[in-house]
Amino acid sequence: MKKWSLSLVLVSLLILAACNTNETPDTSEEAPIESLSEMEALLNTLTLEEKVGQMMQPERSGITLEEVTEYNIGSILNAGGSHPNNNHLASFDEWYQMIESFQEAASASSSTIPLVYGIDAVHGNNNVYGATIFPHNINLGMIQDGSIIEDVAAATGREMRALGMHLNFSPAVSVAEDIRWGRTYESMSQDVDIVTSGMTHYLNGIMPYAIPTVKHFVGDGGTYLGIDQGNSILDEAAIRDRHLPPYEAAIELDVPVIMASYHSIRGVKLHGHEYWLKTVLKGELGFQGVLLSDYNAINQLEGDFKTQLTTAINAGVDMLMQPFNWKDAYYLIIEAVEDGDILEARIDDAVLRILTMKETAGLFETPLPALDTSQMYSADHQAVALEAARASMVLLENSDALPLVDPTIYLSGPAADHVGLMAGGWTTFWQGNPDPDIGVGTSIQDGLDAYGDLTDSYADADTVIIAFSELSYAEGAGDTMTPTLTGGLAHPDNADGLALAERAQADGKTVIALLVSGRPLVLGSATDHFDALVAMFLPGSEGGEAIASLLYGTHDFTGKLSYYWPETIIDLDIESMRDNYRYPLGYGLTLTDE
Ligand code: GLC
């Protein structure tokens, strides 16, 4: 790998300057070269083609190594569910070898600038089979001790760096106003202060190890009816009040990357919204980092591709997540600059942001961190995941049923022995891993089994534990107008679980309900049949051991709701839910509460 040094760049600049005139260059008019930053000096050596290449972020399966070299590609996207050799069981070594080959291809380009490898490690390095799967953001929002969020983020960063990865498309700082939104679980809370606090802890944790992305700017959780990529009808004051604070705090922390949102504000797509991207984010808030577009989001703008690109880049987009049509984008952008539709000064601004992000992350010194498989699902990281899972579960009902005392337990329900459901979306695959065994973790059955009180005989049991669940989903696939225990994306076996609860109650047994879900669910009269109810949300790989320790009382509940829990499926927008809920935001029992 060529080593970049200021002297090399400066010498080439001086030669360049001397070659351009007959006499000694009079640089009195221009900024003296020594006042240029190293990255400005590097930028000045690049051709337009090399600059535009740095703005591209194709998907790993959408480009060849030769093209990475030929086009000076600045970044690679690893999309959700995309794996080396299209093998989801790929080893850590195969992950590393793939990234190493991309980095070597970049070093062979005319600019030799290292590329940044980006991935959605939204609850651990979750595409990688065998990585620790931490609780999702909704769980992090329930945690009262922010240092646990910091530990989760740090461990996530370590399990990325260990495989040579640099850029995390996380944390989402969405404030999910309406739980009908399929990305509710990617939001820490309906309360912007909880989101801002959680984001701060997350950035402090991950930034020593990986480049975070705060997303999706701005107000992605505030669309009408929670429709993913939908339209927000909020006025500017509400957006500034309920959705902007996490970005203001992130910019104070020098967040390196912000991702724009798919959705629209009053009919205008964010990816082409000059006011929010340029005037507010880069102007008023002074964001100096890289504004990254979302997956093909530019193609949702009006006009032909060249028009879409021109609109987005002139609005402020710096790096383009165009997974498969990146080559068309590359040539169209160059054409737009040559036509004067995009000023080269705008390209220079975008590329300087990109180069500065890479320099700050140390990519020029260490483009490829050393492989370190000891980090992957390490004992320390398992302990962090266990602590986070425990701290994020919320006890909602307890009529002298918990803690368990010398029980004989009959366990049932779709999530009873299924780590995949506890992990949820963005696990191995984009929409989640349908397998009960995802290669790591302990199921609820595993966790309870360790205490030795399980029985296969319903008749012999004095306690029935039913693990209800939602199916796993991600993004728009999770949108539903009926977020209930048996409707929407509820697991089809929940109905049987409800019937069992009624039967067990009639037979005089203690009924404990556990809920694995990406959001609060409307429960109706179901709770009439429960002696205890625990909201587990999406606790990740260590959820089984975590819930068992709480049910037996070796650890107490500390989780508090970061969402209002809905009473009906009519009043689900935040305005209605403030006055019409089953359990309020901030609610959560301990084992000693009556
Ligand atoms: C998705 C999501 C975004 C994610 C990106 C890359 O569509 O909107 O959150 O980071 O694509 O996977």
XYZ file of C-alpha atoms and ligand atoms in Angstrom:
606
model
C 0.000 0.000 0.000
C 1.439 3.382 -1.027
C 1.885 5.648 1.936
C 0.422 9.094 1.500
C 2.546 11.977 2.819
C 2.060 15.728 2.674
C 5.524 16.245 1.168
C 4.686 14.018 -1.800
C 1.502 15.900 -2.471
C 3.033 19.330 -1.909
C 5.983 18.619 -4.202
C 3.622 17.528 -6.939
C 1.566 20.683 -6.437
C 4.626 22.928 -6.672
C 5.779 21.157 -9.843
C 2.279 21.498 -11.236
C 2.241 25.213 -10.436
C 5.720 25.754 -11.935
C 4.748 23.878 -15.089
C 1.755 26.104 -15.651
C 3.667 29.341 -16.168
C 6.993 30.466 -17.619
C 8.122 32.371 -14.579
C 8.286 31.474 -10.914
C 4.689 31.043 -9.775
C 3.395 34.137 -8.006
C 1.353 32.556 -5.313
C 0.835 35.762 -3.390
C -2.738 35.903 -4.694
C -3.512 32.296 -3.841
C -3.695 30.705 -0.438
C -0.071 29.777 0.365
C 0.181 26.034 -0.214
C 1.282 25.388 3.329
C -2.084 26.726 4.485
C -3.887 23.949 2.589
C -4.918 21.001 4.716
C -3.459 17.682 3.705
C -6.826 16.630 2.333
C -7.249 19.883 0.363
C -3.839 19.292 -1.091
C -4.817 15.725 -1.980
C -8.100 16.936 -3.477
C -6.184 19.329 -5.715
C -4.312 16.417 -7.242
C -7.469 14.562 -8.302
C -9.116 14.590 -11.700
C -12.880 15.076 -11.992
C -13.221 11.337 -12.721
C -11.239 10.412 -9.590
C -13.362 12.810 -7.514
C -16.675 11.410 -8.772
C -15.393 7.873 -8.121
C -14.894 8.805 -4.481
C -18.595 9.764 -4.269
C -19.793 6.325 -5.378
C -20.972 3.617 -2.964
C -21.881 0.516 -5.016
C -23.058 -2.705 -3.364
C -20.383 -5.370 -2.920
C -22.162 -7.626 -5.431
C -22.706 -4.789 -7.908
C -19.084 -4.145 -8.853
C -15.935 -6.055 -9.812
C -12.528 -5.548 -8.253
C -11.280 -4.289 -11.605
C -14.014 -1.643 -11.645
C -13.133 -0.560 -8.091
C -9.653 0.127 -9.411
C -10.693 1.647 -12.731
C -13.271 4.019 -11.229
C -11.467 5.037 -7.996
C -14.446 3.841 -5.949
C -14.583 5.618 -2.587
C -16.839 3.256 -0.650
C -18.539 -0.138 -0.784
C -22.024 -0.854 0.575
C -22.682 -4.215 2.190
C -26.473 -4.343 1.979
C -28.602 -6.189 4.547
C -28.332 -9.912 3.853
C -25.398 -9.601 1.446
C -22.597 -12.073 2.196
C -19.186 -13.096 0.784
C -19.712 -15.546 -2.098
C -23.450 -15.126 -1.385
C -22.980 -17.568 1.503
C -24.722 -16.443 4.703
C -22.627 -18.947 6.635
C -19.381 -17.368 5.409
C -16.544 -17.590 7.903
C -14.916 -14.586 9.538
C -11.875 -15.231 7.336
C -14.035 -15.135 4.184
C -15.509 -11.798 5.300
C -12.033 -10.401 5.879
C -10.602 -11.736 2.622
C -13.442 -10.131 0.687
C -12.853 -6.728 2.287
C -9.102 -7.083 1.883
C -9.558 -7.687 -1.851
C -11.703 -4.538 -2.181
C -9.102 -2.500 -0.318
C -6.283 -3.856 -2.469
C -8.288 -2.954 -5.564
C -8.694 0.598 -4.271
C -4.971 0.884 -3.567
C -4.298 -0.066 -7.181
C -6.445 2.810 -8.501
C -4.900 5.939 -9.998
C -5.696 7.892 -6.818
C -4.681 4.967 -4.506
C -7.163 6.370 -1.955
C -8.408 3.692 0.488
C -12.108 2.847 0.294
C -14.475 2.825 3.246
C -16.470 -0.396 3.727
C -20.002 0.258 5.024
C -22.514 -2.139 6.612
C -25.686 -2.080 8.722
C -24.394 -3.300 12.072
C -27.582 -2.048 13.719
C -27.624 -4.533 16.606
C -24.178 -6.060 16.483
C -22.439 -6.986 13.243
C -25.684 -8.708 12.406
C -25.086 -9.773 8.770
C -22.183 -11.918 9.986
C -23.125 -15.433 11.116
C -21.534 -15.951 14.532
C -21.412 -12.291 15.550
C -22.951 -11.178 18.828
C -26.572 -10.062 18.325
C -27.350 -7.196 20.699
C -30.835 -5.911 21.502
C -32.363 -3.611 18.894
C -32.624 0.152 19.413
C -36.128 -0.095 20.902
C -34.600 -2.114 23.729
C -31.732 0.351 24.144
C -34.315 3.079 24.697
C -35.755 1.129 27.662
C -32.375 0.956 29.432
C -31.861 3.395 32.336
C -28.057 3.108 32.550
C -26.609 4.779 29.457
C -23.198 3.194 29.992
C -24.748 -0.091 28.846
C -25.614 1.500 25.493
C -22.036 2.706 25.243
C -20.788 -0.847 25.880
C -23.110 -2.253 23.201
C -21.890 0.293 20.659
C -18.232 -0.295 21.522
C -18.591 -4.050 21.211
C -20.382 -3.604 17.892
C -17.542 -1.397 16.657
C -14.979 -3.975 17.750
C -16.799 -6.775 15.893
C -16.813 -4.623 12.762
C -13.151 -3.552 12.948
C -12.161 -7.153 13.650
C -13.284 -8.044 10.110
C -11.832 -4.954 8.378
C -15.088 -2.969 8.225
C -15.121 0.814 8.764
C -18.538 2.470 8.384
C -21.661 1.545 10.329
C -25.027 2.716 8.969
C -26.096 3.126 12.580
C -27.479 4.492 14.906
C -30.864 5.390 13.600
C -32.046 8.383 15.628
C -35.610 8.047 14.459
C -38.288 9.230 16.859
C -41.073 6.770 15.997
C -44.287 8.714 16.566
C -46.605 5.982 15.285
C -45.973 2.309 16.138
C -47.629 1.243 12.877
C -44.224 2.015 11.314
C -42.238 -1.082 10.385
C -39.044 0.581 11.649
C -40.385 1.330 15.141
C -37.860 -1.097 16.653
C -34.997 0.837 15.023
C -36.098 3.860 17.060
C -35.081 4.072 20.715
C -38.149 6.013 21.712
C -41.143 8.194 20.964
C -39.447 10.719 23.252
C -36.808 12.830 21.507
C -34.808 13.356 24.707
C -34.421 9.606 25.231
C -33.315 9.232 21.601
C -30.814 12.087 21.924
C -29.365 10.680 25.133
C -29.156 7.138 23.728
C -27.527 8.378 20.536
C -24.919 10.270 22.535
C -23.987 7.156 24.482
C -23.922 5.126 21.262
C -21.590 7.546 19.460
C -19.267 7.765 22.466
C -19.098 3.977 22.482
C -18.551 3.247 18.800
C -16.394 6.138 17.564
C -13.072 4.743 18.839
C -13.681 1.650 16.694
C -15.886 2.472 13.712
C -17.410 5.362 11.764
C -21.063 5.843 12.816
C -23.867 7.128 10.609
C -26.744 8.981 12.226
C -29.948 8.428 10.251
C -32.377 9.167 8.570
C -32.370 12.922 8.294
C -34.863 14.348 9.245
C -38.054 13.149 10.845
C -38.242 9.650 9.338
C -40.371 8.503 12.293
C -42.942 11.238 11.796
C -44.761 10.162 8.650
C -48.547 10.077 8.404
C -49.853 6.777 9.883
C -46.241 5.645 10.269
C -46.080 4.717 6.591
C -42.463 3.837 5.771
C -40.923 6.254 3.254
C -44.216 8.106 3.446
C -45.170 11.737 3.822
C -44.792 13.834 6.942
C -47.439 16.497 7.371
C -45.747 17.986 10.427
C -44.982 21.676 10.317
C -41.419 22.936 10.619
C -41.780 23.759 14.315
C -42.835 20.179 15.119
C -39.973 18.720 13.081
C -37.494 20.995 14.821
C -38.960 20.170 18.214
C -39.467 16.397 17.889
C -36.878 15.222 15.343
C -33.956 17.644 14.991
C -32.354 17.501 18.486
C -30.498 14.193 17.992
C -28.805 15.607 14.877
C -27.839 18.809 16.683
C -26.262 16.686 19.434
C -24.565 14.390 16.913
C -23.017 17.359 15.106
C -21.726 18.621 18.445
C -19.987 15.231 18.690
C -18.516 15.651 15.172
C -20.567 12.796 13.761
C -18.755 11.780 10.537
C -21.733 10.686 8.426
C -25.467 11.481 8.294
C -27.847 9.561 6.042
C -30.752 11.321 4.358
C -34.256 9.929 4.708
C -36.418 8.392 1.983
C -39.591 10.105 3.192
C -41.107 13.425 2.181
C -41.925 16.505 4.161
C -45.218 17.923 2.911
C -44.713 16.290 -0.468
C -41.029 17.115 -0.989
C -38.611 14.172 -0.893
C -35.811 14.734 1.622
C -33.159 13.615 -0.875
C -33.905 16.677 -2.964
C -34.825 19.050 -0.162
C -32.366 21.991 -0.320
C -33.871 23.686 2.714
C -33.382 20.796 5.137
C -30.175 19.364 3.643
C -28.329 22.537 2.692
C -29.839 25.477 4.554
C -30.516 23.697 7.856
C -28.166 20.691 8.107
C -25.035 22.091 6.470
C -25.774 25.796 6.931
C -27.574 26.453 10.204
C -26.268 23.353 12.046
C -22.844 23.524 10.383
C -22.578 19.806 9.571
C -19.048 19.262 8.166
C -19.282 15.518 7.571
C -20.547 13.378 4.705
C -24.232 13.396 3.743
C -24.938 9.897 2.436
C -27.983 9.048 0.331
C -30.073 5.991 1.130
C -30.352 2.856 -1.020
C -31.491 4.039 -4.496
C -33.374 6.861 -2.773
C -32.160 9.290 -5.448
C -34.210 7.359 -8.002
C -37.366 8.357 -6.113
C -36.827 11.997 -7.134
C -38.534 13.580 -10.119
C -37.103 13.515 -13.637
C -34.628 11.304 -15.448
C -31.572 9.886 -13.689
C -29.332 12.823 -14.581
C -31.923 15.238 -13.213
C -32.334 13.161 -10.059
C -28.579 13.121 -9.490
C -28.257 16.837 -10.147
C -31.112 17.618 -7.745
C -29.713 15.441 -4.952
C -26.088 16.572 -5.251
C -27.022 20.258 -5.529
C -29.272 19.798 -2.471
C -26.267 18.544 -0.497
C -25.832 14.790 -0.991
C -22.101 13.978 -0.948
C -21.886 10.164 -1.250
C -24.331 8.128 -3.309
C -25.633 4.722 -2.204
C -26.494 3.593 -5.725
C -25.809 -0.152 -5.414
C -26.131 -1.292 -9.020
C -26.591 1.744 -11.270
C -23.465 3.454 -9.897
C -21.689 3.417 -13.280
C -24.532 5.304 -14.987
C -24.504 7.705 -12.056
C -20.742 8.167 -12.426
C -20.916 9.178 -16.096
C -24.080 11.272 -15.675
C -22.525 13.271 -12.851
C -19.439 13.990 -14.963
C -21.750 15.044 -17.791
C -23.725 17.287 -15.427
C -20.506 18.984 -14.284
C -19.359 19.460 -17.873
C -22.799 20.921 -18.704
C -22.577 23.274 -15.723
C -25.636 21.737 -14.039
C -23.423 20.748 -11.096
C -20.570 23.109 -10.200
C -17.193 21.417 -9.766
C -16.949 23.396 -6.530
C -19.881 21.298 -5.223
C -18.052 18.105 -6.222
C -14.910 19.412 -4.486
C -16.894 20.141 -1.334
C -18.392 16.631 -1.335
C -15.033 14.937 -1.944
C -13.226 17.015 0.661
C -15.839 15.869 3.185
C -15.268 12.268 2.126
C -11.470 12.535 2.292
C -11.667 14.240 5.676
C -13.956 11.496 6.997
C -11.405 8.894 5.859
C -8.465 10.820 7.292
C -10.176 11.314 10.662
C -10.941 7.587 10.793
C -7.267 6.807 10.141
C -7.878 5.049 6.832
C -4.774 6.483 5.158
C -2.592 5.052 7.933
C -4.559 1.826 8.422
C -6.815 1.101 5.460
C -7.314 -2.461 6.624
C -7.338 -3.232 10.353
C -5.873 -6.623 11.258
C -8.237 -9.620 11.341
C -9.142 -10.381 14.959
C -11.598 -13.272 15.245
C -11.191 -13.299 19.040
C -13.586 -10.335 19.153
C -16.432 -12.218 17.491
C -19.031 -13.353 20.043
C -16.388 -13.076 22.747
C -17.235 -13.814 26.381
C -17.013 -10.082 27.105
C -19.430 -9.228 24.305
C -21.838 -11.974 25.374
C -21.805 -10.434 28.858
C -22.568 -6.995 27.399
C -25.423 -8.424 25.332
C -26.812 -10.269 28.370
C -26.684 -7.144 30.538
C -28.346 -5.049 27.812
C -31.072 -7.643 27.256
C -31.828 -7.821 30.984
C -31.823 -4.034 31.436
C -34.180 -3.513 28.476
C -37.055 -5.851 29.363
C -40.079 -4.265 31.023
C -42.336 -5.870 33.646
C -45.871 -4.639 32.900
C -48.071 -6.865 35.072
C -47.308 -9.012 38.141
C -50.052 -10.384 40.399
C -47.779 -12.176 42.880
C -46.582 -14.454 40.119
C -42.966 -13.269 40.000
C -40.317 -14.028 41.023
C -40.836 -17.731 40.450
C -40.544 -19.846 43.578
C -40.015 -23.573 43.130
C -42.293 -23.773 40.048
C -43.078 -26.617 37.702
C -43.192 -24.894 34.362
C -44.919 -25.753 31.106
C -43.460 -23.527 28.382
C -45.228 -22.795 25.102
C -45.620 -20.155 22.401
C -43.843 -19.343 19.113
C -40.863 -17.612 20.760
C -40.352 -20.339 23.406
C -37.365 -21.894 21.646
C -36.503 -19.460 18.829
C -33.474 -17.141 18.983
C -34.230 -15.899 15.458
C -37.502 -14.307 16.605
C -35.777 -12.693 19.612
C -33.214 -11.199 17.234
C -35.758 -9.795 14.769
C -35.054 -8.062 11.479
C -31.537 -7.228 10.227
C -30.221 -10.568 11.469
C -28.209 -12.693 9.039
C -30.705 -11.555 6.398
C -32.395 -8.201 5.832
C -35.791 -9.458 7.013
C -34.290 -11.488 9.844
C -33.270 -15.123 10.285
C -36.236 -17.543 10.222
C -34.236 -20.290 12.001
C -34.738 -20.951 15.720
C -30.963 -21.451 15.948
C -28.925 -18.565 14.501
C -25.554 -19.956 15.514
C -25.285 -17.918 18.724
C -27.314 -17.260 21.829
C -29.755 -18.915 24.234
C -33.476 -19.337 23.637
C -36.062 -18.798 26.375
C -36.234 -22.575 26.750
C -32.442 -22.773 27.069
C -32.507 -20.065 29.716
C -35.274 -21.672 31.781
C -33.807 -25.164 31.318
C -30.760 -24.074 33.300
C -33.002 -23.808 36.405
C -34.332 -27.344 35.999
C -38.072 -26.718 36.466
C -39.443 -27.348 32.970
C -41.904 -30.165 32.286
C -43.441 -31.432 29.032
C -46.585 -32.333 30.936
C -49.229 -29.594 31.039
C -51.101 -31.542 33.707
C -48.078 -31.640 36.047
C -47.323 -27.929 35.684
C -48.406 -25.298 38.220
C -47.052 -22.499 36.027
C -47.593 -21.929 32.319
C -45.245 -19.565 30.507
C -46.329 -18.471 27.026
C -43.844 -16.697 24.740
C -45.838 -14.643 22.230
C -44.082 -13.092 19.254
C -44.230 -10.933 16.179
C -42.727 -12.300 12.981
C -39.378 -10.766 12.043
C -39.451 -7.897 9.555
C -37.521 -4.848 8.380
C -38.530 -1.452 6.984
C -41.769 -1.215 5.036
C -42.412 -4.962 5.354
C -43.132 -4.219 8.997
C -45.769 -1.542 8.402
C -49.163 -2.575 9.748
C -52.472 -0.871 10.492
C -53.326 -3.576 13.057
C -50.487 -3.895 15.601
C -52.270 -6.400 17.842
C -51.469 -9.757 19.509
C -53.228 -11.717 16.764
C -53.341 -9.292 13.821
C -50.805 -7.471 11.658
C -47.399 -9.138 11.915
C -48.270 -11.213 14.953
C -46.972 -14.770 14.775
C -49.856 -17.064 13.676
C -49.278 -19.275 16.749
C -50.166 -16.427 19.117
C -53.843 -17.396 18.860
C -53.069 -20.855 20.273
C -51.063 -19.192 23.012
C -54.049 -17.073 23.990
C -56.301 -20.154 24.091
C -53.748 -21.890 26.334
C -53.669 -18.888 28.676
C -57.435 -18.992 29.080
C -57.377 -22.778 29.685
C -54.516 -22.577 32.189
C -56.227 -19.775 34.097
C -59.436 -21.839 34.242
C -57.360 -24.792 35.529
C -56.000 -22.624 38.358
C -52.462 -22.440 37.062
C -50.216 -19.336 37.157
C -50.010 -17.774 33.680
C -46.947 -15.757 32.705
C -46.965 -14.034 29.310
C -43.767 -12.980 27.553
C -43.946 -10.760 24.461
C -41.188 -10.708 21.825
C -42.016 -7.854 19.435
C -40.618 -4.893 17.544
C -43.142 -2.534 19.107
C -45.857 -2.322 21.763
C -48.955 -4.286 20.642
C -52.616 -3.642 21.390
C -53.502 -6.385 23.909
C -57.234 -5.962 24.391
C -58.666 -8.420 26.948
C -55.707 -10.833 26.674
C -54.190 -9.467 29.879
C -57.293 -10.683 31.777
C -55.755 -14.162 31.498
C -52.205 -13.239 32.540
C -50.839 -13.210 36.091
C -47.688 -11.567 34.823
C -46.650 -9.873 31.581
C -43.118 -9.015 30.413
C -42.356 -6.966 27.286
C -39.064 -8.390 25.979
C -39.133 -6.461 22.654
C -36.154 -7.700 20.539
C -33.509 -8.686 23.109
C -31.076 -10.428 20.755
C -28.998 -13.568 21.154
C -28.775 -13.508 24.966
C -32.496 -12.894 25.539
C -33.175 -16.420 26.833
C -30.684 -16.281 29.671
C -31.736 -12.724 30.425
C -35.451 -13.409 30.835
C -34.840 -16.549 32.910
C -32.715 -14.621 35.417
C -35.438 -11.962 35.731
C -38.292 -14.450 36.132
C -36.386 -16.293 38.877
C -35.364 -13.015 40.494
C -31.595 -13.472 40.384
C -31.761 -10.014 38.774
C -34.533 -7.430 39.086
C -36.291 -5.550 36.298
C -34.968 -2.021 35.645
C -36.392 -1.402 32.172
C -38.877 1.449 31.705
C -41.079 1.967 28.622
C -39.691 4.493 26.149
C -43.008 4.331 24.277
C -46.623 4.825 25.232
C -48.320 1.421 25.160
C -51.507 1.722 23.054
C -54.973 0.891 24.362
C -56.733 0.751 20.964
C -55.676 0.453 17.308
C -57.365 3.743 16.543
C -55.301 6.151 18.626
C -51.757 5.245 17.616
C -50.345 8.601 16.608
C -48.321 10.286 19.321
C -50.841 13.082 19.898
C -53.636 10.586 20.674
C -51.459 8.201 22.613
C -50.459 10.812 25.137
C -54.015 10.645 26.476
C -55.052 7.141 25.521
C -52.657 4.384 26.539
C -52.591 1.105 28.494
C -49.203 1.850 30.094
C -47.509 5.295 29.970
C -44.076 6.132 28.683
C -41.708 5.678 31.636
C -43.725 2.804 33.132
C -42.110 -0.413 34.370
C -42.481 -2.535 37.524
C -39.805 -4.164 39.657
C -40.245 -7.524 41.357
C -41.061 -5.810 44.640
C -43.703 -3.458 43.239
C -47.278 -4.345 44.166
C -31.929 0.674 3.690
C -32.229 1.563 4.881
C -31.010 2.152 5.519
C -29.829 1.221 5.342
C -29.536 1.135 3.859
C -28.349 0.210 3.555
O -32.888 0.840 2.694
O -33.169 2.602 4.700
O -31.317 2.387 6.894
O -28.708 1.713 6.050
O -30.655 0.710 3.109
O -28.669 -1.114 3.885
